[in-house]
Short mmCIF file of C-alpha atoms in Angstrom, two decimals:
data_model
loop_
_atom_site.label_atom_id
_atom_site.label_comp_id
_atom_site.label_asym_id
_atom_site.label_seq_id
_atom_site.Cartn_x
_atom_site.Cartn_y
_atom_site.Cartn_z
CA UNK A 1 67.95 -78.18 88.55
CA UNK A 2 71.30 -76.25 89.58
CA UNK A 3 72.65 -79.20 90.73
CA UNK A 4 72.14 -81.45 87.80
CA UNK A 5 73.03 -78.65 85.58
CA UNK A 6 75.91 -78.03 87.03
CA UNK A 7 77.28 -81.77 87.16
CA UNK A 8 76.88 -81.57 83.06
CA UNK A 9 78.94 -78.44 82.93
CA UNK A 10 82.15 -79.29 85.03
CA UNK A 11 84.35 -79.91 81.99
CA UNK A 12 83.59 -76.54 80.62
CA UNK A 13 81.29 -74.11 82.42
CA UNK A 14 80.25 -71.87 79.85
CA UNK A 15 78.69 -74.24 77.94
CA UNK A 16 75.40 -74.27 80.07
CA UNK A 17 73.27 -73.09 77.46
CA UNK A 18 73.92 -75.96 75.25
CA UNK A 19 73.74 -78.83 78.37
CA UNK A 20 69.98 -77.11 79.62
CA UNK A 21 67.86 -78.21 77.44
CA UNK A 22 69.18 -82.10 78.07
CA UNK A 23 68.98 -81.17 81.60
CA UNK A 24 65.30 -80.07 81.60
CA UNK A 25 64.14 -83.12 80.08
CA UNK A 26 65.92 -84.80 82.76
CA UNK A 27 63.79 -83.09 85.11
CA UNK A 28 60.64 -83.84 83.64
CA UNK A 29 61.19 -87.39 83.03
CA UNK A 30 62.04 -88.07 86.51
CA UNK A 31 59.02 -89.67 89.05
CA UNK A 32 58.57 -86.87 91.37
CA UNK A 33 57.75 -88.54 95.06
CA UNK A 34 54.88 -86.07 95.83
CA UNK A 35 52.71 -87.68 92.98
CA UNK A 36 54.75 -90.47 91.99
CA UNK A 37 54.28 -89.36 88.19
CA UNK A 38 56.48 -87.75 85.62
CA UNK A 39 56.33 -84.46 85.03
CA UNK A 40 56.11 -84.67 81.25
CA UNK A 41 53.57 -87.06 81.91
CA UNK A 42 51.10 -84.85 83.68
CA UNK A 43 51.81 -81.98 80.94
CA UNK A 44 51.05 -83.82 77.98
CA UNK A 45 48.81 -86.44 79.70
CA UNK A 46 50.96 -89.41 78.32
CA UNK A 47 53.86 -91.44 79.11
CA UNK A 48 57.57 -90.47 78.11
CA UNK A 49 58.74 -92.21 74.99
CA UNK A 50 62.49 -91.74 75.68
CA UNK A 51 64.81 -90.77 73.80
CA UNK A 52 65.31 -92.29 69.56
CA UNK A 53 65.86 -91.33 66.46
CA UNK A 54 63.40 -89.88 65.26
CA UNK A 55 64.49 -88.26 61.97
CA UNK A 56 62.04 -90.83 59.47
CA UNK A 57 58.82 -90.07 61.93
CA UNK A 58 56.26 -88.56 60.80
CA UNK A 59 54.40 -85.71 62.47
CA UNK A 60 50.13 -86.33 63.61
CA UNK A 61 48.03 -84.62 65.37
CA UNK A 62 45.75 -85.83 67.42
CA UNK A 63 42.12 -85.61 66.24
CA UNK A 64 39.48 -83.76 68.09
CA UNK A 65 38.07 -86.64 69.70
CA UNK A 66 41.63 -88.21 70.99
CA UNK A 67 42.23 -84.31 72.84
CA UNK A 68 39.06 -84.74 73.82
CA UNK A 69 39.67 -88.15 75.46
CA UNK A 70 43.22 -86.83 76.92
CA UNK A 71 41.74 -84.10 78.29
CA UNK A 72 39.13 -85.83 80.08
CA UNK A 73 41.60 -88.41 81.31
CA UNK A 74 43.44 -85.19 82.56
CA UNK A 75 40.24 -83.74 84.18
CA UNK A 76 38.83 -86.64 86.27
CA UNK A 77 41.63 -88.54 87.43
CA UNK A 78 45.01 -87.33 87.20
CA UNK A 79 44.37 -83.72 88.48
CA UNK A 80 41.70 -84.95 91.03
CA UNK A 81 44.44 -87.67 92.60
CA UNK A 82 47.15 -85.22 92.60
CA UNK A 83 45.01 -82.47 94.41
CA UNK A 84 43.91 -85.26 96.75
CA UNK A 85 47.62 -86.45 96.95
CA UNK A 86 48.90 -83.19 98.20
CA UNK A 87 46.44 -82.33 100.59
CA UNK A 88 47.49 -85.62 102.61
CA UNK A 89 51.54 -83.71 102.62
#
């Protein structure tokens, strides 16, 4: 993450702060090798959207039943291919 970080900052240094949050998403949008997924998309157990406008959206939650589907998505195959995944590294 230093690296990236610091390739956003060259002009001007002490601007970090404002370039980091840019720079995390970076991170977690990238496919990692390991498990050939996003992070973002093993945290939230969905696929990136990238990046839009999104000033006229409006905000839903999911309902108890759609967590309940993500997190069993989560639970019995993403988690059990990553551990599986990792133990062949």
């Amino acid at each position: 993450m230093k690296d990236v970080l610091r390739k956003n900052i060259a002009a001007n240094p002490t601007d970090w702060d404002v370039h980091l949050p840019m720079v995390q998403l970076q991170m977690n949008a990238r496919i990692v090798s390991l498990h050939n997924s996003t992070s973002f998309s093993l945290f939230y157990g969905r696929a990136f959207p990238g990046i839009s406008n999104l000033t006229a959206a409006e905000s839903r939650l999911l309902s108890d039943e759609e967590l309940e589907k993500r997190l069993l998505y989560l639970t019995h195959l993403i988690f059990p291919a990553l551990s599986e995944l990792s133990s062949d590294n």
